[in-house]
Amino acid sequence: MRYHIGVISGDGIGPEIVAEAKKALDRVGEAYGHVFEYEEILMGGCSIDATGVPLTDEAIARAKACDAVLMGSIGGDAATSPWYRLKPHLRPEAGLLKLRKSLNLFANLRPACLYEELKEACPLREDRIDGGFDMVILRELTGGLYFGERKTESVDGVLTAVDTLTYNENEIRRIARRAFDIAMKRRRNVVSVDKANVLDSSRLWRSVVEEVAKEYPEVTLSHMLVDNCAMQLVKDPKQFDVILTENMFGDILSDEASMVTGSIGMLSSASLNDTKFGLYEPSGGSAPDIAGKGIANPIATILSAAMLLRYSFDLDREANAVEAAVKQVLKEDYRTIDIMPQKEPQRSAVTQVGTKEMGDLIAERIRYYEK
Ligand code: NAD
């Protein structure tokens, strides 16, 4: 098959890590007989330098015409970069917000996976993480408290602020369907997180999720209150497969889940709409402190490319092959600087490699699997 992938390399380490993800995709293409065509799209600081704005309408149209978009990262050092002397709507990050809105990306997917080989970086007690864990958090991204009406006014001489948390059943239904679709590609278990003991929006959330669950009899659904979920993530992260939740709860829980995995350089993410289209990117930023040094960890971007294969192209076997290659390289004790063990003798037992070398090692280990 032939696939058309938009590529936003962006700023800082972006071009370095995206190059390695393309290398992995090309290797998948060779092994499985696909052709991936790439179209470079400017966004962020590099777009400001070239066009005066962080994202042009033409760039949006080109992104929309692609089957999926793979992104590196955008932005620079806020203290020193001239991009941050511009008005907020002209800064690099405004481009990303505009792109997410234009593409109607309402579902944010963040895996949190602890590899056995990297468990030293996990701050949790060893008995709680034995065997690692592997979950994804699906967060509703365009509704809820962050998009509701807000105001601050004086009520009887007392300053009073109001934020509103609104969800309608259609918004809940579409993200719930996404969660069940994702669970069907994994261990078929959804935990829907809400605060149904207090909030009306959560009670509606719960009833719509239950209604959607009837369409997916193979998937086990359970509900968990958000305060309990925050505890369970550090008490027993292995219990989770797919966590489905609304915008603000997801914002907080996905950061908590990512912290327990260790390195930012390992964390992939996807933002999806109601077609097969998605924007795939590492969770980290443009890391201006290490840009151009050839030491950035490309694994999060390579794993984002694996998600692109799985969720936009339904190439599950190919996505598994990329993830297996990443695991293999870690097992063979290759590490980029950010995931080097801190203590001896573990530190001396591993080999430190740069961005390009890590990309080569992973690409070389992508194999053809019958199924
Ligand atoms: P950052 O994630 O870029 O860096 C935080 C720390 O993590 C740094 O020490 C960095 O070296 C390290 N790091 C990040 N990615 C790494 C990788 N792949 N390998 C090894 N180390 C890595 O966060 P920041 O410094 O707060 O932000 C820098 C810029 O990135 C800012 O302009 C910010 O707005 C932008 N940003 C962009 C995105 C995005 O493109 N989606 C996301 C977050 C931040």
XYZ file of C-alpha atoms and ligand atoms in Angstrom:
415
model
C 0.000 0.000 0.000
C 1.012 3.607 -0.520
C 0.558 6.095 2.341
C 0.994 9.841 2.401
C 2.430 11.134 5.695
C 2.710 14.816 6.585
C 5.917 15.486 8.496
C 6.325 18.435 10.834
C 9.965 18.287 11.866
C 9.702 21.597 13.713
C 12.393 23.130 15.893
C 15.197 22.163 18.284
C 15.663 18.391 18.413
C 12.559 17.956 16.185
C 14.390 17.362 12.870
C 16.891 14.990 14.546
C 14.259 12.722 16.132
C 11.875 12.803 13.152
C 14.687 11.622 10.834
C 15.041 8.482 12.980
C 11.285 7.820 12.976
C 11.261 8.073 9.171
C 14.137 5.597 9.109
C 12.014 3.131 11.105
C 8.999 3.690 8.824
C 11.140 3.151 5.727
C 12.421 -0.099 7.174
C 8.795 -1.155 7.831
C 8.034 -0.252 4.212
C 10.863 -2.482 2.966
C 9.940 -5.414 5.208
C 6.180 -5.318 4.620
C 5.931 -3.943 1.086
C 4.488 -0.476 1.803
C 5.490 2.880 0.382
C 5.490 5.836 2.763
C 5.621 9.194 1.007
C 6.526 12.167 3.174
C 5.497 15.753 2.797
C 7.383 18.321 4.918
C 5.053 20.863 6.518
C 6.365 23.963 8.247
C 5.125 24.748 11.736
C 6.520 26.489 14.801
C 9.619 28.652 14.959
C 10.889 27.516 11.572
C 7.585 28.649 10.026
C 7.849 32.031 11.780
C 11.326 32.479 10.293
C 10.134 31.508 6.795
C 6.641 33.060 6.654
C 6.180 35.349 9.682
C 3.499 33.116 11.266
C 3.746 29.792 13.147
C 1.321 28.012 10.811
C -0.009 29.182 7.446
C -3.453 28.304 6.053
C -1.659 26.556 3.232
C 0.209 24.357 5.748
C -3.123 23.435 7.407
C -4.622 22.493 4.034
C -1.589 20.341 3.231
C -1.762 18.597 6.624
C -5.481 17.894 6.096
C -4.761 16.305 2.718
C -2.336 13.763 4.268
C -3.355 10.347 5.649
C -1.713 11.198 8.986
C 0.861 13.636 10.369
C 4.059 12.788 12.233
C 5.539 15.611 14.267
C 8.818 16.221 16.092
C 8.489 19.214 18.374
C 8.220 22.965 18.133
C 9.402 25.955 20.107
C 12.635 27.308 21.482
C 14.151 28.650 24.661
C 11.602 31.172 25.930
C 14.316 33.222 27.671
C 16.546 33.725 24.645
C 14.612 33.016 21.451
C 13.249 36.018 19.478
C 10.080 33.959 18.783
C 8.980 34.677 22.376
C 9.181 38.449 21.907
C 6.235 38.145 19.490
C 2.582 38.465 20.547
C 1.235 35.140 21.984
C -0.820 34.305 18.869
C 2.328 34.543 16.719
C 4.549 32.325 18.897
C 5.494 28.735 17.925
C 2.986 26.995 20.254
C 0.078 28.969 18.717
C 0.702 26.987 15.522
C 0.128 23.679 17.300
C -3.082 24.876 18.983
C -4.362 26.141 15.625
C -3.513 22.847 13.922
C -5.255 20.770 16.621
C -8.356 22.948 16.315
C -8.403 22.977 12.503
C -8.112 19.185 12.377
C -10.766 18.701 15.094
C -8.442 16.515 17.151
C -10.704 15.747 20.106
C -8.997 12.624 21.453
C -5.561 12.616 23.034
C -3.899 9.272 23.498
C -0.877 8.870 25.746
C 0.648 5.492 26.417
C 2.514 4.953 29.676
C 4.659 1.879 29.385
C 7.383 0.784 31.758
C 10.005 -1.401 30.150
C 11.550 -4.020 32.412
C 15.015 -2.745 31.358
C 14.256 0.837 32.453
C 12.585 0.129 35.746
C 15.465 1.763 37.629
C 14.105 5.141 36.423
C 10.664 4.428 37.876
C 10.102 6.124 41.242
C 7.706 3.383 42.423
C 8.612 0.541 44.771
C 9.991 -2.500 42.983
C 7.220 -4.904 44.085
C 4.619 -2.566 42.544
C 6.175 -2.558 39.091
C 7.526 -6.052 38.792
C 7.057 -7.136 35.168
C 6.522 -3.516 34.031
C 3.174 -1.991 33.017
C 1.557 -0.928 29.762
C -1.467 1.369 29.668
C -2.878 4.149 27.498
C -4.764 7.170 28.716
C -7.402 8.526 26.359
C -8.242 12.112 27.253
C -11.081 14.167 25.770
C -9.348 17.245 24.436
C -11.851 19.796 23.178
C -14.596 19.978 25.837
C -15.082 20.219 29.585
C -13.787 22.789 32.009
C -11.058 24.194 29.751
C -13.584 25.194 27.076
C -16.609 26.171 29.181
C -17.765 29.720 29.876
C -15.713 31.529 32.489
C -15.903 34.853 34.241
C -14.610 36.735 37.248
C -16.866 39.364 38.748
C -17.627 41.137 41.940
C -20.617 39.637 43.783
C -21.696 41.856 46.681
C -18.211 43.343 46.743
C -16.442 39.929 46.772
C -14.422 38.893 43.737
C -15.893 35.628 42.461
C -14.655 33.406 39.630
C -16.749 30.862 37.728
C -15.603 28.130 35.322
C -18.156 25.842 33.709
C -17.725 22.163 32.942
C -19.989 21.170 30.068
C -20.230 17.956 28.097
C -22.987 16.866 25.765
C -23.785 13.234 25.055
C -22.363 13.379 21.509
C -18.966 14.560 22.751
C -18.907 11.729 25.287
C -20.112 9.112 22.800
C -17.424 9.826 20.198
C -14.517 9.674 22.692
C -16.002 6.568 24.338
C -16.175 4.817 20.949
C -12.517 5.718 20.406
C -11.598 4.167 23.770
C -13.383 0.911 22.974
C -11.858 0.776 19.476
C -8.406 1.186 21.027
C -9.147 -1.448 23.681
C -10.095 -3.887 20.892
C -6.518 -3.568 19.610
C -5.100 -4.158 23.117
C -6.137 -6.204 26.187
C -9.845 -5.286 25.876
C -10.234 -3.536 29.181
C -11.526 0.027 29.678
C -11.558 1.908 32.970
C -13.691 5.035 32.635
C -12.662 7.690 35.144
C -15.091 10.295 36.455
C -16.382 11.963 39.607
C -19.922 10.639 39.341
C -20.480 10.831 43.113
C -20.444 14.651 42.791
C -20.708 15.962 39.222
C -23.685 15.869 36.864
C -21.322 15.950 33.877
C -19.711 12.752 35.250
C -23.080 11.056 35.732
C -23.944 11.752 32.084
C -20.437 10.594 31.129
C -20.955 7.297 32.970
C -24.355 6.566 31.441
C -23.224 7.332 27.865
C -20.061 5.214 28.301
C -22.240 2.325 29.513
C -24.498 2.704 26.497
C -21.478 2.644 24.112
C -20.048 -0.395 25.946
C -23.036 -2.450 24.739
C -21.640 -2.118 21.183
C -18.410 -3.796 22.357
C -19.354 -6.998 24.214
C -15.737 -8.287 24.076
C -14.462 -5.334 26.117
C -14.677 -5.257 29.921
C -15.736 -1.863 31.260
C -15.384 -0.625 34.819
C -15.716 2.842 36.376
C -13.330 4.489 38.808
C -13.548 7.793 40.636
C -10.751 10.157 39.682
C -9.329 10.454 43.214
C -9.109 6.678 43.476
C -7.509 6.493 40.001
C -4.781 8.945 41.071
C -3.994 6.559 43.950
C -4.242 3.374 41.905
C -1.777 4.699 39.301
C 0.975 4.708 41.903
C -0.294 1.737 43.916
C -0.894 -0.789 41.147
C -0.295 0.610 37.617
C -0.308 -2.910 36.120
C -4.104 -3.127 36.519
C -4.732 -0.599 33.708
C -5.090 -1.192 29.974
C -7.150 1.749 28.582
C -8.117 4.654 30.840
C -10.872 6.823 29.366
C -11.478 10.229 30.881
C -12.536 13.843 30.353
C -10.263 16.783 29.650
C -9.076 18.052 33.046
C -8.901 14.655 34.755
C -6.936 13.378 31.740
C -4.568 16.337 31.849
C -3.597 15.508 35.420
C -3.678 11.700 35.254
C -1.649 11.473 32.032
C 1.147 13.559 33.573
C 1.072 11.399 36.676
C 1.217 8.216 34.570
C 4.074 9.566 32.457
C 6.148 10.445 35.525
C 6.040 6.887 36.791
C 7.572 5.614 33.559
C 10.862 7.496 33.958
C 12.118 9.320 30.870
C 10.335 11.910 28.759
C 12.329 10.646 25.761
C 10.274 7.399 25.805
C 6.755 8.862 25.775
C 4.752 8.913 22.560
C 1.342 10.504 21.979
C -1.429 10.800 19.424
C -4.255 13.243 18.838
C -7.122 11.768 16.854
C -10.320 12.989 15.197
C -13.370 10.994 14.167
C -11.791 9.734 10.958
C -8.649 7.614 10.795
C -6.550 10.789 10.705
C -4.208 11.532 13.601
C -1.320 13.758 14.654
C 1.462 11.723 16.253
C 4.216 13.278 18.341
C 6.537 12.652 21.275
C 5.272 14.044 24.583
C 8.444 16.050 25.174
C 9.297 19.449 23.767
C 12.018 20.740 21.466
C 14.728 20.401 24.150
C 16.735 23.478 23.066
C 19.373 22.591 25.687
C 20.475 19.538 23.690
C 19.424 20.500 20.129
C 22.089 19.891 17.481
C 24.226 17.736 19.793
C 23.049 14.416 18.358
C 22.183 13.023 21.794
C 18.362 13.314 21.915
C 16.432 10.105 22.468
C 14.451 9.322 19.278
C 12.438 6.449 20.856
C 9.301 8.488 21.720
C 9.084 9.663 18.102
C 9.700 6.155 16.766
C 6.957 4.846 19.084
C 4.702 7.678 17.857
C 5.305 6.419 14.321
C 4.291 2.932 15.521
C 1.035 4.419 16.860
C 0.492 6.091 13.494
C 0.780 2.702 11.794
C -1.653 1.134 14.255
C -4.325 3.795 14.626
C -4.330 5.644 11.293
C -3.354 2.815 8.910
C -4.566 -0.251 10.855
C -1.120 -1.809 10.356
C -1.033 -3.545 13.734
C 1.545 -6.154 12.763
C 3.921 -3.463 11.513
C 3.382 -1.362 14.675
C 4.138 -4.421 16.822
C 7.348 -4.974 14.824
C 8.549 -1.423 15.586
C 7.723 -1.793 19.286
C 9.471 -5.171 19.409
C 12.588 -3.597 17.851
C 12.615 -0.878 20.534
C 12.316 -3.526 23.270
C 15.100 -5.550 21.667
C 17.512 -2.603 21.597
C 16.828 -1.864 25.267
C 17.337 -5.542 26.067
C 20.684 -5.411 24.296
C 21.581 -2.596 26.705
C 21.847 0.352 24.339
C 20.805 3.667 25.915
C 20.692 7.338 25.003
C 21.984 9.722 27.631
C 18.563 10.454 29.192
C 17.886 6.789 29.992
C 21.371 5.882 31.200
C 21.282 4.148 34.599
C 22.379 6.564 37.308
C 24.144 4.023 39.504
C 27.044 1.597 39.132
C 27.458 -1.259 38.277
C 24.375 -0.917 35.979
C 25.842 2.187 34.325
C 29.020 0.470 33.166
C 27.011 -2.509 31.907
C 25.201 -0.511 29.185
C 26.383 1.215 25.991
C 25.616 4.898 25.519
C 24.626 5.842 21.954
C 23.551 9.016 20.155
C 20.324 9.820 18.291
C 21.357 8.477 14.912
C 22.947 5.326 16.266
C 19.830 4.538 18.322
C 17.697 5.044 15.192
C 19.957 2.716 13.186
C 19.902 0.026 15.889
C 16.102 0.072 16.026
C 15.617 0.124 12.238
C 18.005 -2.833 11.841
C 15.893 -4.859 14.295
C 12.536 -4.298 12.580
C 11.654 -7.730 11.232
C 8.938 -9.246 9.110
C 6.448 -11.220 11.181
C 3.915 -13.556 9.540
C 1.200 -12.278 11.925
P 11.355 19.831 26.910
O 10.506 18.622 26.952
O 11.770 20.323 25.590
O 12.686 19.572 27.766
C 12.655 19.210 29.167
C 13.904 18.376 29.481
O 13.762 17.078 28.890
C 15.191 18.973 28.906
O 16.245 18.765 29.804
C 15.417 18.168 27.637
O 16.779 18.087 27.273
C 14.841 16.814 28.007
N 14.301 16.114 26.827
C 13.142 16.372 26.158
N 13.012 15.540 25.119
C 14.105 14.737 25.130
C 14.570 13.682 24.306
N 13.874 13.260 23.233
N 15.755 13.095 24.604
C 16.458 13.476 25.666
N 16.088 14.474 26.495
C 14.933 15.100 26.233
O 10.568 20.967 27.730
P 10.885 22.512 27.886
O 12.355 22.739 28.036
O 9.967 22.956 28.953
O 10.396 23.159 26.536
C 11.260 23.503 25.453
C 10.422 24.022 24.302
O 9.561 22.975 23.803
C 9.478 25.173 24.688
O 9.479 26.096 23.643
C 8.122 24.489 24.829
O 7.060 25.390 24.590
C 8.226 23.470 23.725
N 7.306 22.339 23.852
C 6.796 21.849 22.702
C 5.969 20.750 22.738
C 5.450 20.226 21.447
O 6.044 20.465 20.414
N 4.346 19.498 21.457
C 5.669 20.118 23.956
C 6.241 20.626 25.129
C 7.077 21.742 25.064
